[in-house]
mmCIF file of C-alpha atoms and ligand atoms in Angstrom:
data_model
loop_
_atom_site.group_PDB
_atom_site.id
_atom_site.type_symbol
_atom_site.label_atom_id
_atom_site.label_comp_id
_atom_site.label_asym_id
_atom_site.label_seq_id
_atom_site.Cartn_x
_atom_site.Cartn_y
_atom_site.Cartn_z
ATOM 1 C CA UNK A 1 0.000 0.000 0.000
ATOM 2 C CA UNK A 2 1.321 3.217 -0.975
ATOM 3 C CA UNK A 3 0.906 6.426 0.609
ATOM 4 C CA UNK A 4 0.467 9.445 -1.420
ATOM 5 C CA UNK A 5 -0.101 13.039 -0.468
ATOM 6 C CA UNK A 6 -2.433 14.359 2.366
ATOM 7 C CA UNK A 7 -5.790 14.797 2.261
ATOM 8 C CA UNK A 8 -7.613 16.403 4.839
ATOM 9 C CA UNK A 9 -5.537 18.049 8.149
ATOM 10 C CA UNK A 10 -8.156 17.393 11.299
ATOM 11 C CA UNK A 11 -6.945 18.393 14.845
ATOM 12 C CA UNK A 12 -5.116 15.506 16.038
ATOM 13 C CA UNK A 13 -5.575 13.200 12.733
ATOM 14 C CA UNK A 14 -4.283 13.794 8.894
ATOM 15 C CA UNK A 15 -5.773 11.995 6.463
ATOM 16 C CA UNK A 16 -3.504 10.093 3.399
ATOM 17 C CA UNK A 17 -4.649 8.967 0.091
ATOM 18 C CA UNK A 18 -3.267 5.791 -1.120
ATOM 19 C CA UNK A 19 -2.693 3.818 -4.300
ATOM 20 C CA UNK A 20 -5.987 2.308 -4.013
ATOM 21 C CA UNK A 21 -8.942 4.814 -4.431
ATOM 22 C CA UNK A 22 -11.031 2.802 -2.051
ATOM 23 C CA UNK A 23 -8.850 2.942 1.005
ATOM 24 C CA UNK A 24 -7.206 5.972 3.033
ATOM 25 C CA UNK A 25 -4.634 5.731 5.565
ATOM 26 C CA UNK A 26 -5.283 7.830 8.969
ATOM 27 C CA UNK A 27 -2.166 8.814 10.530
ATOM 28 C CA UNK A 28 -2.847 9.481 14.371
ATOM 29 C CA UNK A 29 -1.048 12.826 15.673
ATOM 30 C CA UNK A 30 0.581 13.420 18.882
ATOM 31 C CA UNK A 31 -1.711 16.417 18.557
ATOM 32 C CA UNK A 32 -4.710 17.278 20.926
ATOM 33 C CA UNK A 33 -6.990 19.794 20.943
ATOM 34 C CA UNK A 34 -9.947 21.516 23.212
ATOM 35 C CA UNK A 35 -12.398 24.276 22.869
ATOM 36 C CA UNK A 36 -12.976 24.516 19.237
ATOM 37 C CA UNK A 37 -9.400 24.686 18.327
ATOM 38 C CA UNK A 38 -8.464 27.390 21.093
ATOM 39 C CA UNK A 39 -6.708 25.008 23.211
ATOM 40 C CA UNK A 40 -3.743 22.497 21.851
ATOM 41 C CA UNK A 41 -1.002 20.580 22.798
ATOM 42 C CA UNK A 42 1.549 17.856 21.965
ATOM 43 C CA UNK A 43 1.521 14.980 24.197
ATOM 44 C CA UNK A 44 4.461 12.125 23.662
ATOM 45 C CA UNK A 45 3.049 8.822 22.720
ATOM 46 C CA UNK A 46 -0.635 10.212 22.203
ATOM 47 C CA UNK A 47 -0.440 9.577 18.514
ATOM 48 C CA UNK A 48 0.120 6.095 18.914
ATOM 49 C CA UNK A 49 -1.855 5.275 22.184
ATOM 50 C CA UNK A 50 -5.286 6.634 19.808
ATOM 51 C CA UNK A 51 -4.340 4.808 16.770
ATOM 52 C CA UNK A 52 -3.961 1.031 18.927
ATOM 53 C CA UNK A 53 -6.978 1.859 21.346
ATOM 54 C CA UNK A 54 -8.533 2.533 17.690
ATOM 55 C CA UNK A 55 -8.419 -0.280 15.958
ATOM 56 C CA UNK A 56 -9.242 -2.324 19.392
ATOM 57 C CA UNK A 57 -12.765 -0.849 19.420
ATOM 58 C CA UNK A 58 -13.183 -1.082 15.689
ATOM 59 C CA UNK A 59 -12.424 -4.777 15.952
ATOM 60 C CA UNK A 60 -14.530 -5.274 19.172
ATOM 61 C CA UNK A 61 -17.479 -3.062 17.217
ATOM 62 C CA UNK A 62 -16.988 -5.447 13.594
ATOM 63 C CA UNK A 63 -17.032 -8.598 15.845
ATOM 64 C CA UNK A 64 -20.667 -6.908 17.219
ATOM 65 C CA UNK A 65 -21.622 -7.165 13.302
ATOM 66 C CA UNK A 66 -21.210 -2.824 13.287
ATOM 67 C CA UNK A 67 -19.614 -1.764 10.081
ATOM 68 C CA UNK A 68 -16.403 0.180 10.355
ATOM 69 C CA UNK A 69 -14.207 2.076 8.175
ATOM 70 C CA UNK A 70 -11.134 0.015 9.913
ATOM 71 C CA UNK A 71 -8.947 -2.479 7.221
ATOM 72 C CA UNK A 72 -5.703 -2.617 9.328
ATOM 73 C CA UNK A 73 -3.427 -0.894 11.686
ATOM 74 C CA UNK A 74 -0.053 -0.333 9.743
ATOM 75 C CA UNK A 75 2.386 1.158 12.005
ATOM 76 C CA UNK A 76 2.384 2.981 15.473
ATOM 77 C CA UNK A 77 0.584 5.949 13.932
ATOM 78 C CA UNK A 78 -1.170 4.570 11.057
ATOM 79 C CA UNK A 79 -4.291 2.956 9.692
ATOM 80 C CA UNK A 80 -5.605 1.920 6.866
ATOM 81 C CA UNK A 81 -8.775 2.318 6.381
ATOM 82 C CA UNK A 82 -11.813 2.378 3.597
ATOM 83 C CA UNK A 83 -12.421 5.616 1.744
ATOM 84 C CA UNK A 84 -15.920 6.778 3.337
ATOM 85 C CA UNK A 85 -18.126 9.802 1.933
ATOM 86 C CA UNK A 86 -18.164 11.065 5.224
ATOM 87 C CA UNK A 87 -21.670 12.691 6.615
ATOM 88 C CA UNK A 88 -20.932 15.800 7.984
ATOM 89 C CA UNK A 89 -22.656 15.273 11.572
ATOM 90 C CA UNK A 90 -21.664 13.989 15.295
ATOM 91 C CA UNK A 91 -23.749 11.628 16.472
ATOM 92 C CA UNK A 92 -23.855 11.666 20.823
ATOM 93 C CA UNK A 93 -25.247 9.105 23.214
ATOM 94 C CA UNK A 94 -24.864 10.193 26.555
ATOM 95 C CA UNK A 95 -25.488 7.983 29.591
ATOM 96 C CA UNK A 96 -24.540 10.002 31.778
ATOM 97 C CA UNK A 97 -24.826 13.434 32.448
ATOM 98 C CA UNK A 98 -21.028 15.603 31.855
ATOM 99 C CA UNK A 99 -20.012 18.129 29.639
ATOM 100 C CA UNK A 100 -21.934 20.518 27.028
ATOM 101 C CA UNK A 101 -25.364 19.132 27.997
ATOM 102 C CA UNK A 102 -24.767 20.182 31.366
ATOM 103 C CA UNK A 103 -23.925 24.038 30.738
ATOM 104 C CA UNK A 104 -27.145 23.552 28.089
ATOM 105 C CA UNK A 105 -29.588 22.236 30.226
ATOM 106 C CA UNK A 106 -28.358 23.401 33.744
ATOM 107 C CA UNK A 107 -27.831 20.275 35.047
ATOM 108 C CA UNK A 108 -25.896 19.003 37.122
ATOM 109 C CA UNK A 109 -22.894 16.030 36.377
ATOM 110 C CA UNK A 110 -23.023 12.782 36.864
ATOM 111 C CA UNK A 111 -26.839 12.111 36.704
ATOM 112 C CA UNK A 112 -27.613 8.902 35.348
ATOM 113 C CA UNK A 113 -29.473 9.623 32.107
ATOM 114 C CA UNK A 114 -32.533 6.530 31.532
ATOM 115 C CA UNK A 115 -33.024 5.960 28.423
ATOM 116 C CA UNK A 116 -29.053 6.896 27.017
ATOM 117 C CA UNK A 117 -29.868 10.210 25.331
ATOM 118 C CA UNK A 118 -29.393 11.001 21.579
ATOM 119 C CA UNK A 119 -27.676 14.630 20.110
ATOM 120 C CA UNK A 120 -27.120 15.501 16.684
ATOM 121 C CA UNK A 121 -24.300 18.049 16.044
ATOM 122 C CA UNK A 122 -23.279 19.866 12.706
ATOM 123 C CA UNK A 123 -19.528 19.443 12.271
ATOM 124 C CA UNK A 124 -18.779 22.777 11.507
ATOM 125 C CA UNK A 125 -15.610 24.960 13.943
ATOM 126 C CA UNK A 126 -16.328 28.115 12.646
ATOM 127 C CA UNK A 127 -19.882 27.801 14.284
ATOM 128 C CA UNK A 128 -18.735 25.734 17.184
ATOM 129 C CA UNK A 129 -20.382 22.172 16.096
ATOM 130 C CA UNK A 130 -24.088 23.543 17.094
ATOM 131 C CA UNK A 131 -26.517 21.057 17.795
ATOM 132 C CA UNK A 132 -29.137 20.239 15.354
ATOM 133 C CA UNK A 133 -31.931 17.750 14.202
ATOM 134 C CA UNK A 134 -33.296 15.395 11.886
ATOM 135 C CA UNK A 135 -35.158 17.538 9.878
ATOM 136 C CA UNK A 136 -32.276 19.960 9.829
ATOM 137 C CA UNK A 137 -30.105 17.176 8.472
ATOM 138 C CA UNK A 138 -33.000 15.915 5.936
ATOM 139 C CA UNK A 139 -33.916 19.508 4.783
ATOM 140 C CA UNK A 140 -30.282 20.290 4.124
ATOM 141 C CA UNK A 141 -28.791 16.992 2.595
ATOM 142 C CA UNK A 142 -26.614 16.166 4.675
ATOM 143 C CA UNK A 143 -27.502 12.564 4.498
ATOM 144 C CA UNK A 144 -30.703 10.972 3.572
ATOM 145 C CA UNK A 145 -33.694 9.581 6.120
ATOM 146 C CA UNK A 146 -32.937 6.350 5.701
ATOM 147 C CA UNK A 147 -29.199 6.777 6.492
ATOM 148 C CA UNK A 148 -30.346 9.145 9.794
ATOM 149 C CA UNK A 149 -32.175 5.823 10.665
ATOM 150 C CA UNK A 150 -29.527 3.852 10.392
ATOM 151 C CA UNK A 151 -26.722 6.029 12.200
ATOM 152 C CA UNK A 152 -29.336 6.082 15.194
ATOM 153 C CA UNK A 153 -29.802 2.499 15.092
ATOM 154 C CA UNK A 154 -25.286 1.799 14.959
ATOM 155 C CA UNK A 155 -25.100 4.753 17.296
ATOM 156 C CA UNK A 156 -26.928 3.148 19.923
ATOM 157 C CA UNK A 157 -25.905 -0.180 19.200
ATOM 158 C CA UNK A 158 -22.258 1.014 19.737
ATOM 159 C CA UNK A 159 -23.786 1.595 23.031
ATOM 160 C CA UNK A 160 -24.597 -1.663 24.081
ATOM 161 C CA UNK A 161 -21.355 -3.277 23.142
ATOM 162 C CA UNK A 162 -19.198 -0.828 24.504
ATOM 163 C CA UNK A 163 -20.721 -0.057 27.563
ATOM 164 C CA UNK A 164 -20.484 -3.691 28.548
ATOM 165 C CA UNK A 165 -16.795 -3.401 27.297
ATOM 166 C CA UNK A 166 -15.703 -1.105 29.589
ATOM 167 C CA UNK A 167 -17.601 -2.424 32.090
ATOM 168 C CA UNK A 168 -15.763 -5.555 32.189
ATOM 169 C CA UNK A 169 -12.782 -3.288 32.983
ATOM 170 C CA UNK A 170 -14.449 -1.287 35.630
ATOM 171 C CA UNK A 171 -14.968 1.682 33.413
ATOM 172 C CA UNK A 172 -18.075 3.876 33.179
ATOM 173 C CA UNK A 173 -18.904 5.004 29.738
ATOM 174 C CA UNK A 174 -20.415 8.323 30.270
ATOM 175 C CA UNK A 175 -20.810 9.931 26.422
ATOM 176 C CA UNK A 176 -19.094 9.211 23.352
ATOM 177 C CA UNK A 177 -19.291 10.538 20.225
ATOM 178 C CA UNK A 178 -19.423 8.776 16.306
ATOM 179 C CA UNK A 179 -19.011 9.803 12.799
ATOM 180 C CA UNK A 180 -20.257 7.751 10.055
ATOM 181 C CA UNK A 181 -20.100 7.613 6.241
ATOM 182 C CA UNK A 182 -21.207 6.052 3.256
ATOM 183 C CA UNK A 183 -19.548 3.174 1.691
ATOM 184 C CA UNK A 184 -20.841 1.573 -1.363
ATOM 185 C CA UNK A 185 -24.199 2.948 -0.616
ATOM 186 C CA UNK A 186 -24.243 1.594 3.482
ATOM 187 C CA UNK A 187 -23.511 3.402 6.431
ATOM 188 C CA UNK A 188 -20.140 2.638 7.685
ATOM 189 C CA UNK A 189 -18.824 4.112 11.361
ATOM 190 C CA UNK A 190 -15.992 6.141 10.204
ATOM 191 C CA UNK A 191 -13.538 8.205 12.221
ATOM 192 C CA UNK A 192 -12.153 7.091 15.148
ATOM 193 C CA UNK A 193 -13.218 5.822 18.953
ATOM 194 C CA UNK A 194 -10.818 6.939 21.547
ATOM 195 C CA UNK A 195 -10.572 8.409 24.996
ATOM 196 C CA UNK A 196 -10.010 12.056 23.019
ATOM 197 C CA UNK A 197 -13.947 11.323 21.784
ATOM 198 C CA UNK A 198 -15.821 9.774 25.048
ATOM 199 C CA UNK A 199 -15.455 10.110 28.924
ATOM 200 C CA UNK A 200 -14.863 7.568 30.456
ATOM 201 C CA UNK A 201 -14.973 7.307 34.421
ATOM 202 C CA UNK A 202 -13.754 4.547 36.841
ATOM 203 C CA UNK A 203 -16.519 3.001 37.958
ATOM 204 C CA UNK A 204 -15.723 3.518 41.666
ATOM 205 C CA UNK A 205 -13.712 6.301 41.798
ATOM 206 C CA UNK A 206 -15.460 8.191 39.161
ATOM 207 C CA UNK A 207 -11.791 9.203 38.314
ATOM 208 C CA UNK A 208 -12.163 10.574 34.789
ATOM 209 C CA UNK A 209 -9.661 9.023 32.036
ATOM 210 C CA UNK A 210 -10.250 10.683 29.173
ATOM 211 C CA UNK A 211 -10.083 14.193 27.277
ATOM 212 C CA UNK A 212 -11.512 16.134 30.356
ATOM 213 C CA UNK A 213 -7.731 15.809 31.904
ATOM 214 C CA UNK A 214 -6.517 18.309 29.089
ATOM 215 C CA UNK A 215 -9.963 20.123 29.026
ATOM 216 C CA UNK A 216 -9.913 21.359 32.479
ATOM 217 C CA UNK A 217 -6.139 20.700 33.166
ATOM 218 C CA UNK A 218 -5.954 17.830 35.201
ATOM 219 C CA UNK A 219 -2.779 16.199 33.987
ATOM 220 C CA UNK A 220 -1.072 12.762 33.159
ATOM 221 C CA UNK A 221 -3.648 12.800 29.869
ATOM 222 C CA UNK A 222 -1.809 9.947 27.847
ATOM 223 C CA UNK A 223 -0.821 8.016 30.930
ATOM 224 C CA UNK A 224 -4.734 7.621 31.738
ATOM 225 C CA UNK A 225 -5.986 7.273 27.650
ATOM 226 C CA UNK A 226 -2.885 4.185 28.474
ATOM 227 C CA UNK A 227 -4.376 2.773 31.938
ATOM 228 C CA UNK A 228 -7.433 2.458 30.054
ATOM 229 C CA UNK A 229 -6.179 1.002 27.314
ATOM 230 C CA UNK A 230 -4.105 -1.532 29.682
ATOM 231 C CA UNK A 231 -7.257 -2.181 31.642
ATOM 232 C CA UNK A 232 -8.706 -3.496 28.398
ATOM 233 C CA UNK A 233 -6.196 -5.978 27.781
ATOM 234 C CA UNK A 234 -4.485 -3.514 24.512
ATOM 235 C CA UNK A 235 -0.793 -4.052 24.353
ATOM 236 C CA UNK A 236 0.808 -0.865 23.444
ATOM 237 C CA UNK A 237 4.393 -1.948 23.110
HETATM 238 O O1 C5P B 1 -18.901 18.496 24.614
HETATM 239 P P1 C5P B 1 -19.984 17.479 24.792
HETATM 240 O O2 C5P B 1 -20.358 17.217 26.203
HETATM 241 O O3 C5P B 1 -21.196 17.780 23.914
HETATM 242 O O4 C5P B 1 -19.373 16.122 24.223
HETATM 243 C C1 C5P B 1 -20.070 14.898 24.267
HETATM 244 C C2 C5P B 1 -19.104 13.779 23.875
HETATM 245 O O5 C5P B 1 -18.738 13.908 22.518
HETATM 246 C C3 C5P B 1 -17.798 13.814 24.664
HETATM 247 O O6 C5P B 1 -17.388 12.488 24.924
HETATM 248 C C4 C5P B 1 -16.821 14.525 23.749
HETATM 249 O O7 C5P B 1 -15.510 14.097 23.967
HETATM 250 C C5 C5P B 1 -17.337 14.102 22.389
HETATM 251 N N1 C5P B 1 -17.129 15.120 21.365
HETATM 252 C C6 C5P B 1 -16.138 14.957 20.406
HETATM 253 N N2 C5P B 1 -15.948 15.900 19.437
HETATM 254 C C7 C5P B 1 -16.700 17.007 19.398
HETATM 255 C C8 C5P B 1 -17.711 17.193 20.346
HETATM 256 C C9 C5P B 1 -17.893 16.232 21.340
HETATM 257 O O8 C5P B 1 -15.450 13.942 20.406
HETATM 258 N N3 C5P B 1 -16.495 17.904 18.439
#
Protein backbone atom coordinates (compact mmCIF):
# COMPACT_ATOMS: atom_id res chain seq x y z
CA UNK A 1 0.00 0.00 0.00
CA UNK A 2 1.32 3.22 -0.97
CA UNK A 3 0.91 6.43 0.61
CA UNK A 4 0.47 9.45 -1.42
CA UNK A 5 -0.10 13.04 -0.47
CA UNK A 6 -2.43 14.36 2.37
CA UNK A 7 -5.79 14.80 2.26
CA UNK A 8 -7.61 16.40 4.84
CA UNK A 9 -5.54 18.05 8.15
CA UNK A 10 -8.16 17.39 11.30
CA UNK A 11 -6.94 18.39 14.85
CA UNK A 12 -5.12 15.51 16.04
CA UNK A 13 -5.57 13.20 12.73
CA UNK A 14 -4.28 13.79 8.89
CA UNK A 15 -5.77 12.00 6.46
CA UNK A 16 -3.50 10.09 3.40
CA UNK A 17 -4.65 8.97 0.09
CA UNK A 18 -3.27 5.79 -1.12
CA UNK A 19 -2.69 3.82 -4.30
CA UNK A 20 -5.99 2.31 -4.01
CA UNK A 21 -8.94 4.81 -4.43
CA UNK A 22 -11.03 2.80 -2.05
CA UNK A 23 -8.85 2.94 1.00
CA UNK A 24 -7.21 5.97 3.03
CA UNK A 25 -4.63 5.73 5.56
CA UNK A 26 -5.28 7.83 8.97
CA UNK A 27 -2.17 8.81 10.53
CA UNK A 28 -2.85 9.48 14.37
CA UNK A 29 -1.05 12.83 15.67
CA UNK A 30 0.58 13.42 18.88
CA UNK A 31 -1.71 16.42 18.56
CA UNK A 32 -4.71 17.28 20.93
CA UNK A 33 -6.99 19.79 20.94
CA UNK A 34 -9.95 21.52 23.21
CA UNK A 35 -12.40 24.28 22.87
CA UNK A 36 -12.98 24.52 19.24
CA UNK A 37 -9.40 24.69 18.33
CA UNK A 38 -8.46 27.39 21.09
CA UNK A 39 -6.71 25.01 23.21
CA UNK A 40 -3.74 22.50 21.85
CA UNK A 41 -1.00 20.58 22.80
CA UNK A 42 1.55 17.86 21.97
CA UNK A 43 1.52 14.98 24.20
CA UNK A 44 4.46 12.13 23.66
CA UNK A 45 3.05 8.82 22.72
CA UNK A 46 -0.63 10.21 22.20
CA UNK A 47 -0.44 9.58 18.51
CA UNK A 48 0.12 6.09 18.91
CA UNK A 49 -1.85 5.27 22.18
CA UNK A 50 -5.29 6.63 19.81
CA UNK A 51 -4.34 4.81 16.77
CA UNK A 52 -3.96 1.03 18.93
CA UNK A 53 -6.98 1.86 21.35
CA UNK A 54 -8.53 2.53 17.69
CA UNK A 55 -8.42 -0.28 15.96
CA UNK A 56 -9.24 -2.32 19.39
CA UNK A 57 -12.76 -0.85 19.42
CA UNK A 58 -13.18 -1.08 15.69
CA UNK A 59 -12.42 -4.78 15.95
CA UNK A 60 -14.53 -5.27 19.17
CA UNK A 61 -17.48 -3.06 17.22
CA UNK A 62 -16.99 -5.45 13.59
CA UNK A 63 -17.03 -8.60 15.84
CA UNK A 64 -20.67 -6.91 17.22
CA UNK A 65 -21.62 -7.16 13.30
CA UNK A 66 -21.21 -2.82 13.29
CA UNK A 67 -19.61 -1.76 10.08
CA UNK A 68 -16.40 0.18 10.35
CA UNK A 69 -14.21 2.08 8.17
CA UNK A 70 -11.13 0.02 9.91
CA UNK A 71 -8.95 -2.48 7.22
CA UNK A 72 -5.70 -2.62 9.33
CA UNK A 73 -3.43 -0.89 11.69
CA UNK A 74 -0.05 -0.33 9.74
CA UNK A 75 2.39 1.16 12.00
CA UNK A 76 2.38 2.98 15.47
CA UNK A 77 0.58 5.95 13.93
CA UNK A 78 -1.17 4.57 11.06
CA UNK A 79 -4.29 2.96 9.69
CA UNK A 80 -5.60 1.92 6.87
CA UNK A 81 -8.78 2.32 6.38
CA UNK A 82 -11.81 2.38 3.60
CA UNK A 83 -12.42 5.62 1.74
CA UNK A 84 -15.92 6.78 3.34
CA UNK A 85 -18.13 9.80 1.93
CA UNK A 86 -18.16 11.06 5.22
CA UNK A 87 -21.67 12.69 6.61
CA UNK A 88 -20.93 15.80 7.98
CA UNK A 89 -22.66 15.27 11.57
CA UNK A 90 -21.66 13.99 15.29
CA UNK A 91 -23.75 11.63 16.47
CA UNK A 92 -23.86 11.67 20.82
CA UNK A 93 -25.25 9.11 23.21
CA UNK A 94 -24.86 10.19 26.56
CA UNK A 95 -25.49 7.98 29.59
CA UNK A 96 -24.54 10.00 31.78
CA UNK A 97 -24.83 13.43 32.45
CA UNK A 98 -21.03 15.60 31.85
CA UNK A 99 -20.01 18.13 29.64
CA UNK A 100 -21.93 20.52 27.03
CA UNK A 101 -25.36 19.13 28.00
CA UNK A 102 -24.77 20.18 31.37
CA UNK A 103 -23.93 24.04 30.74
CA UNK A 104 -27.14 23.55 28.09
CA UNK A 105 -29.59 22.24 30.23
CA UNK A 106 -28.36 23.40 33.74
CA UNK A 107 -27.83 20.27 35.05
CA UNK A 108 -25.90 19.00 37.12
CA UNK A 109 -22.89 16.03 36.38
CA UNK A 110 -23.02 12.78 36.86
CA UNK A 111 -26.84 12.11 36.70
CA UNK A 112 -27.61 8.90 35.35
CA UNK A 113 -29.47 9.62 32.11
CA UNK A 114 -32.53 6.53 31.53
CA UNK A 115 -33.02 5.96 28.42
CA UNK A 116 -29.05 6.90 27.02
CA UNK A 117 -29.87 10.21 25.33
CA UNK A 118 -29.39 11.00 21.58
CA UNK A 119 -27.68 14.63 20.11
CA UNK A 120 -27.12 15.50 16.68
CA UNK A 121 -24.30 18.05 16.04
CA UNK A 122 -23.28 19.87 12.71
CA UNK A 123 -19.53 19.44 12.27
CA UNK A 124 -18.78 22.78 11.51
CA UNK A 125 -15.61 24.96 13.94
CA UNK A 126 -16.33 28.11 12.65
CA UNK A 127 -19.88 27.80 14.28
CA UNK A 128 -18.73 25.73 17.18
CA UNK A 129 -20.38 22.17 16.10
CA UNK A 130 -24.09 23.54 17.09
CA UNK A 131 -26.52 21.06 17.79
CA UNK A 132 -29.14 20.24 15.35
CA UNK A 133 -31.93 17.75 14.20
CA UNK A 134 -33.30 15.39 11.89
CA UNK A 135 -35.16 17.54 9.88
CA UNK A 136 -32.28 19.96 9.83
CA UNK A 137 -30.11 17.18 8.47
CA UNK A 138 -33.00 15.92 5.94
CA UNK A 139 -33.92 19.51 4.78
CA UNK A 140 -30.28 20.29 4.12
CA UNK A 141 -28.79 16.99 2.59
CA UNK A 142 -26.61 16.17 4.67
CA UNK A 143 -27.50 12.56 4.50
CA UNK A 144 -30.70 10.97 3.57
CA UNK A 145 -33.69 9.58 6.12
CA UNK A 146 -32.94 6.35 5.70
CA UNK A 147 -29.20 6.78 6.49
CA UNK A 148 -30.35 9.14 9.79
CA UNK A 149 -32.17 5.82 10.67
CA UNK A 150 -29.53 3.85 10.39
CA UNK A 151 -26.72 6.03 12.20
CA UNK A 152 -29.34 6.08 15.19
CA UNK A 153 -29.80 2.50 15.09
CA UNK A 154 -25.29 1.80 14.96
CA UNK A 155 -25.10 4.75 17.30
CA UNK A 156 -26.93 3.15 19.92
CA UNK A 157 -25.90 -0.18 19.20
CA UNK A 158 -22.26 1.01 19.74
CA UNK A 159 -23.79 1.60 23.03
CA UNK A 160 -24.60 -1.66 24.08
CA UNK A 161 -21.35 -3.28 23.14
CA UNK A 162 -19.20 -0.83 24.50
CA UNK A 163 -20.72 -0.06 27.56
CA UNK A 164 -20.48 -3.69 28.55
CA UNK A 165 -16.79 -3.40 27.30
CA UNK A 166 -15.70 -1.11 29.59
CA UNK A 167 -17.60 -2.42 32.09
CA UNK A 168 -15.76 -5.56 32.19
CA UNK A 169 -12.78 -3.29 32.98
CA UNK A 170 -14.45 -1.29 35.63
CA UNK A 171 -14.97 1.68 33.41
CA UNK A 172 -18.07 3.88 33.18
CA UNK A 173 -18.90 5.00 29.74
CA UNK A 174 -20.41 8.32 30.27
CA UNK A 175 -20.81 9.93 26.42
CA UNK A 176 -19.09 9.21 23.35
CA UNK A 177 -19.29 10.54 20.23
CA UNK A 178 -19.42 8.78 16.31
CA UNK A 179 -19.01 9.80 12.80
CA UNK A 180 -20.26 7.75 10.05
CA UNK A 181 -20.10 7.61 6.24
CA UNK A 182 -21.21 6.05 3.26
CA UNK A 183 -19.55 3.17 1.69
CA UNK A 184 -20.84 1.57 -1.36
CA UNK A 185 -24.20 2.95 -0.62
CA UNK A 186 -24.24 1.59 3.48
CA UNK A 187 -23.51 3.40 6.43
CA UNK A 188 -20.14 2.64 7.69
CA UNK A 189 -18.82 4.11 11.36
CA UNK A 190 -15.99 6.14 10.20
CA UNK A 191 -13.54 8.21 12.22
CA UNK A 192 -12.15 7.09 15.15
CA UNK A 193 -13.22 5.82 18.95
CA UNK A 194 -10.82 6.94 21.55
CA UNK A 195 -10.57 8.41 25.00
CA UNK A 196 -10.01 12.06 23.02
CA UNK A 197 -13.95 11.32 21.78
CA UNK A 198 -15.82 9.77 25.05
CA UNK A 199 -15.46 10.11 28.92
CA UNK A 200 -14.86 7.57 30.46
CA UNK A 201 -14.97 7.31 34.42
CA UNK A 202 -13.75 4.55 36.84
CA UNK A 203 -16.52 3.00 37.96
CA UNK A 204 -15.72 3.52 41.67
CA UNK A 205 -13.71 6.30 41.80
CA UNK A 206 -15.46 8.19 39.16
CA UNK A 207 -11.79 9.20 38.31
CA UNK A 208 -12.16 10.57 34.79
CA UNK A 209 -9.66 9.02 32.04
CA UNK A 210 -10.25 10.68 29.17
CA UNK A 211 -10.08 14.19 27.28
CA UNK A 212 -11.51 16.13 30.36
CA UNK A 213 -7.73 15.81 31.90
CA UNK A 214 -6.52 18.31 29.09
CA UNK A 215 -9.96 20.12 29.03
CA UNK A 216 -9.91 21.36 32.48
CA UNK A 217 -6.14 20.70 33.17
CA UNK A 218 -5.95 17.83 35.20
CA UNK A 219 -2.78 16.20 33.99
CA UNK A 220 -1.07 12.76 33.16
CA UNK A 221 -3.65 12.80 29.87
CA UNK A 222 -1.81 9.95 27.85
CA UNK A 223 -0.82 8.02 30.93
CA UNK A 224 -4.73 7.62 31.74
CA UNK A 225 -5.99 7.27 27.65
CA UNK A 226 -2.88 4.19 28.47
CA UNK A 227 -4.38 2.77 31.94
CA UNK A 228 -7.43 2.46 30.05
CA UNK A 229 -6.18 1.00 27.31
CA UNK A 230 -4.10 -1.53 29.68
CA UNK A 231 -7.26 -2.18 31.64
CA UNK A 232 -8.71 -3.50 28.40
CA UNK A 233 -6.20 -5.98 27.78
CA UNK A 234 -4.48 -3.51 24.51
CA UNK A 235 -0.79 -4.05 24.35
CA UNK A 236 0.81 -0.87 23.44
CA UNK A 237 4.39 -1.95 23.11
O1 LIG B 1 -18.90 18.50 24.61
P1 LIG B 1 -19.98 17.48 24.79
O2 LIG B 1 -20.36 17.22 26.20
O3 LIG B 1 -21.20 17.78 23.91
O4 LIG B 1 -19.37 16.12 24.22
C1 LIG B 1 -20.07 14.90 24.27
C2 LIG B 1 -19.10 13.78 23.88
O5 LIG B 1 -18.74 13.91 22.52
C3 LIG B 1 -17.80 13.81 24.66
O6 LIG B 1 -17.39 12.49 24.92
C4 LIG B 1 -16.82 14.52 23.75
O7 LIG B 1 -15.51 14.10 23.97
C5 LIG B 1 -17.34 14.10 22.39
N1 LIG B 1 -17.13 15.12 21.37
C6 LIG B 1 -16.14 14.96 20.41
N2 LIG B 1 -15.95 15.90 19.44
C7 LIG B 1 -16.70 17.01 19.40
C8 LIG B 1 -17.71 17.19 20.35
C9 LIG B 1 -17.89 16.23 21.34
O8 LIG B 1 -15.45 13.94 20.41
N3 LIG B 1 -16.50 17.90 18.44
Amino acid sequence: MEKREELYKGKAKSVYTTDDPDRLILYFRNDTSAFDGKKTAQLDRKGMVNNKFNAYIMQKLEEAGIPTQMDQLLSDQESLVKRLDMVPVECVVRNISAGSICRRLGVQEGLDLNPPTFEFFLKNDDLGDPMINEYHIESFGWAKAEHIEVMKELTFKVNDVLKALFAEAGLLLVDYKLEFGIYKGQVVLGDEFTPDGCRLWDKDTREKLDKDRFRQGLGGVVEAYEAVGQRLGINFD
